[in-house]
Amino acid sequence: MLADRKIPFSESKEEEWEILKQKTEGGIELMLEDSQRWFLATTEGDGIRITSAEKNVRPLMVREPPLIEFDEFQRVAGVYNEAFFGGIGDLSGRLEAHNSSPNMRYLFMLIYYLI
């Protein structure tokens, strides 16, 4: 499913970050494809807080709700298109982003659904 949307990111990715913060301002529930469980993303200050879904019947249990900040978003957005549209030789960037971003799966869903 995720491989059908290539995102034309801006150079700095600040525009896309602001779009995500606007769309999550009142809170939005999204599903993680790998577990079919739902999480709630809400703008909090300069970041986006991830918590367990409140309205959906299959919430993901988020024990320590992370606050995603711009630098983490920028790292993940930098490899988003390559992760789906690059060849097998392009996996090193995705692996590096995965190792440095514990919230990569949430960010992939936010990017896919909201940008």
PDB file of C-alpha atoms in Angstrom:
ATOM      1  CA  MET A   1       0.000   0.000   0.000  1.00  0.00           C
ATOM      2  CA  LEU A   2       2.655   2.549   0.951  1.00  0.00           C
ATOM      3  CA  ALA A   3       4.575   2.148  -2.274  1.00  0.00           C
ATOM      4  CA  ASP A   4       1.997   4.087  -4.309  1.00  0.00           C
ATOM      5  CA  ARG A   5       2.826   7.655  -3.179  1.00  0.00           C
ATOM      6  CA  LYS A   6       6.043   9.444  -3.973  1.00  0.00           C
ATOM      7  CA  ILE A   7       6.200  12.747  -2.061  1.00  0.00           C
ATOM      8  CA  PRO A   8       7.837  15.824  -3.666  1.00  0.00           C
ATOM      9  CA  PHE A   9       9.543  17.113  -0.504  1.00  0.00           C
ATOM     10  CA  SER A  10      10.966  20.633  -0.352  1.00  0.00           C
ATOM     11  CA  GLU A  11      14.722  20.960   0.171  1.00  0.00           C
ATOM     12  CA  SER A  12      14.526  21.831   3.876  1.00  0.00           C
ATOM     13  CA  LYS A  13      11.331  19.843   4.581  1.00  0.00           C
ATOM     14  CA  GLU A  14      10.118  22.653   6.868  1.00  0.00           C
ATOM     15  CA  GLU A  15       7.012  23.227   4.731  1.00  0.00           C
ATOM     16  CA  GLU A  16       5.961  19.589   5.095  1.00  0.00           C
ATOM     17  CA  TRP A  17       6.653  19.664   8.854  1.00  0.00           C
ATOM     18  CA  GLU A  18       4.337  22.666   9.216  1.00  0.00           C
ATOM     19  CA  ILE A  19       1.646  20.832   7.208  1.00  0.00           C
ATOM     20  CA  LEU A  20       1.875  17.852   9.581  1.00  0.00           C
ATOM     21  CA  LYS A  21       1.691  20.078  12.653  1.00  0.00           C
ATOM     22  CA  GLN A  22      -1.385  21.859  11.265  1.00  0.00           C
ATOM     23  CA  LYS A  23      -3.169  18.618  10.416  1.00  0.00           C
ATOM     24  CA  THR A  24      -2.461  17.049  13.811  1.00  0.00           C
ATOM     25  CA  GLU A  25      -3.325  20.169  15.802  1.00  0.00           C
ATOM     26  CA  GLY A  26      -6.678  18.867  17.051  1.00  0.00           C
ATOM     27  CA  GLY A  27      -5.480  15.258  17.109  1.00  0.00           C
ATOM     28  CA  ILE A  28      -5.881  12.623  14.413  1.00  0.00           C
ATOM     29  CA  GLU A  29      -5.983   8.837  14.698  1.00  0.00           C
ATOM     30  CA  LEU A  30      -4.091   6.801  12.108  1.00  0.00           C
ATOM     31  CA  MET A  31      -3.474   3.089  11.645  1.00  0.00           C
ATOM     32  CA  LEU A  32      -0.092   1.373  11.579  1.00  0.00           C
ATOM     33  CA  GLU A  33      -0.133  -0.956   8.592  1.00  0.00           C
ATOM     34  CA  ASP A  34       2.043  -3.631  10.193  1.00  0.00           C
ATOM     35  CA  SER A  35      -0.164  -4.178  13.255  1.00  0.00           C
ATOM     36  CA  GLN A  36      -3.558  -2.809  12.178  1.00  0.00           C
ATOM     37  CA  ARG A  37      -3.539  -0.867  15.469  1.00  0.00           C
ATOM     38  CA  TRP A  38      -4.352   2.823  15.777  1.00  0.00           C
ATOM     39  CA  PHE A  39      -2.404   5.698  17.341  1.00  0.00           C
ATOM     40  CA  LEU A  40      -3.252   9.322  18.076  1.00  0.00           C
ATOM     41  CA  ALA A  41      -0.992  12.108  16.763  1.00  0.00           C
ATOM     42  CA  THR A  42      -1.415  15.542  18.356  1.00  0.00           C
ATOM     43  CA  THR A  43       0.567  18.749  17.932  1.00  0.00           C
ATOM     44  CA  GLU A  44       2.298  19.677  21.182  1.00  0.00           C
ATOM     45  CA  GLY A  45       4.453  22.805  21.143  1.00  0.00           C
ATOM     46  CA  ASP A  46       6.991  22.460  18.330  1.00  0.00           C
ATOM     47  CA  GLY A  47       6.500  18.691  18.045  1.00  0.00           C
ATOM     48  CA  ILE A  48       3.951  15.952  17.480  1.00  0.00           C
ATOM     49  CA  ARG A  49       3.047  13.693  20.426  1.00  0.00           C
ATOM     50  CA  ILE A  50       2.164  10.051  19.693  1.00  0.00           C
ATOM     51  CA  THR A  51      -0.230   8.351  22.125  1.00  0.00           C
ATOM     52  CA  SER A  52      -2.697   5.470  22.144  1.00  0.00           C
ATOM     53  CA  ALA A  53      -5.837   5.992  20.079  1.00  0.00           C
ATOM     54  CA  GLU A  54      -8.855   7.082  22.093  1.00  0.00           C
ATOM     55  CA  LYS A  55     -11.768   6.597  19.689  1.00  0.00           C
ATOM     56  CA  ASN A  56     -10.734   3.576  17.649  1.00  0.00           C
ATOM     57  CA  VAL A  57     -11.592   0.081  18.853  1.00  0.00           C
ATOM     58  CA  ARG A  58      -8.103  -1.290  18.095  1.00  0.00           C
ATOM     59  CA  PRO A  59      -5.740   1.165  19.808  1.00  0.00           C
ATOM     60  CA  LEU A  60      -2.000   0.679  19.864  1.00  0.00           C
ATOM     61  CA  MET A  61      -0.696   0.685  23.432  1.00  0.00           C
ATOM     62  CA  VAL A  62       1.883   3.478  23.631  1.00  0.00           C
ATOM     63  CA  ARG A  63       3.425   3.197  27.085  1.00  0.00           C
ATOM     64  CA  GLU A  64       5.900   6.087  26.818  1.00  0.00           C
ATOM     65  CA  PRO A  65       4.356   8.594  24.376  1.00  0.00           C
ATOM     66  CA  PRO A  66       7.167  10.020  22.235  1.00  0.00           C
ATOM     67  CA  LEU A  67       7.355  13.639  21.119  1.00  0.00           C
ATOM     68  CA  ILE A  68       8.547  13.767  17.519  1.00  0.00           C
ATOM     69  CA  GLU A  69      10.546  16.878  16.677  1.00  0.00           C
ATOM     70  CA  PHE A  70      11.604  18.421  13.380  1.00  0.00           C
ATOM     71  CA  ASP A  71      15.119  16.940  13.245  1.00  0.00           C
ATOM     72  CA  GLU A  72      13.741  13.386  13.468  1.00  0.00           C
ATOM     73  CA  PHE A  73      11.084  14.170  10.849  1.00  0.00           C
ATOM     74  CA  GLN A  74      13.755  15.596   8.555  1.00  0.00           C
ATOM     75  CA  ARG A  75      15.877  12.410   8.789  1.00  0.00           C
ATOM     76  CA  VAL A  76      12.931  10.135   8.020  1.00  0.00           C
ATOM     77  CA  ALA A  77      11.553  12.364   5.248  1.00  0.00           C
ATOM     78  CA  GLY A  78      15.005  12.270   3.656  1.00  0.00           C
ATOM     79  CA  VAL A  79      14.750   8.520   3.066  1.00  0.00           C
ATOM     80  CA  TYR A  80      10.971   8.171   2.638  1.00  0.00           C
ATOM     81  CA  ASN A  81      10.930   8.105  -1.184  1.00  0.00           C
ATOM     82  CA  GLU A  82      14.073   5.988  -1.454  1.00  0.00           C
ATOM     83  CA  ALA A  83      12.585   3.418   0.918  1.00  0.00           C
ATOM     84  CA  PHE A  84       9.774   2.693  -1.529  1.00  0.00           C
ATOM     85  CA  PHE A  85      11.089   3.710  -4.930  1.00  0.00           C
ATOM     86  CA  GLY A  86      14.840   3.108  -4.655  1.00  0.00           C
ATOM     87  CA  GLY A  87      16.541  -0.117  -5.547  1.00  0.00           C
ATOM     88  CA  ILE A  88      18.138  -2.680  -3.265  1.00  0.00           C
ATOM     89  CA  GLY A  89      21.350  -0.615  -3.193  1.00  0.00           C
ATOM     90  CA  ASP A  90      19.531   2.278  -1.522  1.00  0.00           C
ATOM     91  CA  LEU A  91      18.807   0.499   1.757  1.00  0.00           C
ATOM     92  CA  SER A  92      21.751   1.937   3.698  1.00  0.00           C
ATOM     93  CA  GLY A  93      20.084   5.347   4.099  1.00  0.00           C
ATOM     94  CA  ARG A  94      16.867   3.754   5.303  1.00  0.00           C
ATOM     95  CA  LEU A  95      18.728   1.552   7.778  1.00  0.00           C
ATOM     96  CA  GLU A  96      20.625   4.557   9.143  1.00  0.00           C
ATOM     97  CA  ALA A  97      17.366   6.528   9.543  1.00  0.00           C
ATOM     98  CA  HIS A  98      15.712   3.513  11.184  1.00  0.00           C
ATOM     99  CA  ASN A  99      18.541   3.201  13.699  1.00  0.00           C
ATOM    100  CA  SER A 100      18.441   6.914  14.563  1.00  0.00           C
ATOM    101  CA  SER A 101      14.643   7.295  14.635  1.00  0.00           C
ATOM    102  CA  PRO A 102      12.671   5.121  17.037  1.00  0.00           C
ATOM    103  CA  ASN A 103       9.481   6.730  15.674  1.00  0.00           C
ATOM    104  CA  MET A 104      10.069   5.972  12.006  1.00  0.00           C
ATOM    105  CA  ARG A 105       6.914   3.891  11.608  1.00  0.00           C
ATOM    106  CA  TYR A 106       4.716   6.679  12.987  1.00  0.00           C
ATOM    107  CA  LEU A 107       6.397   9.215  10.737  1.00  0.00           C
ATOM    108  CA  PHE A 108       5.907   7.036   7.656  1.00  0.00           C
ATOM    109  CA  MET A 109       2.165   6.898   8.376  1.00  0.00           C
ATOM    110  CA  LEU A 110       1.944  10.642   9.067  1.00  0.00           C
ATOM    111  CA  ILE A 111       3.756  11.418   5.815  1.00  0.00           C
ATOM    112  CA  TYR A 112       1.721   8.940   3.775  1.00  0.00           C
ATOM    113  CA  TYR A 113      -1.705  10.002   5.012  1.00  0.00           C
ATOM    114  CA  LEU A 114      -1.249  13.718   5.665  1.00  0.00           C
ATOM    115  CA  ILE A 115       1.164  15.093   3.050  1.00  0.00           C
TER     116      ILE A 115
END
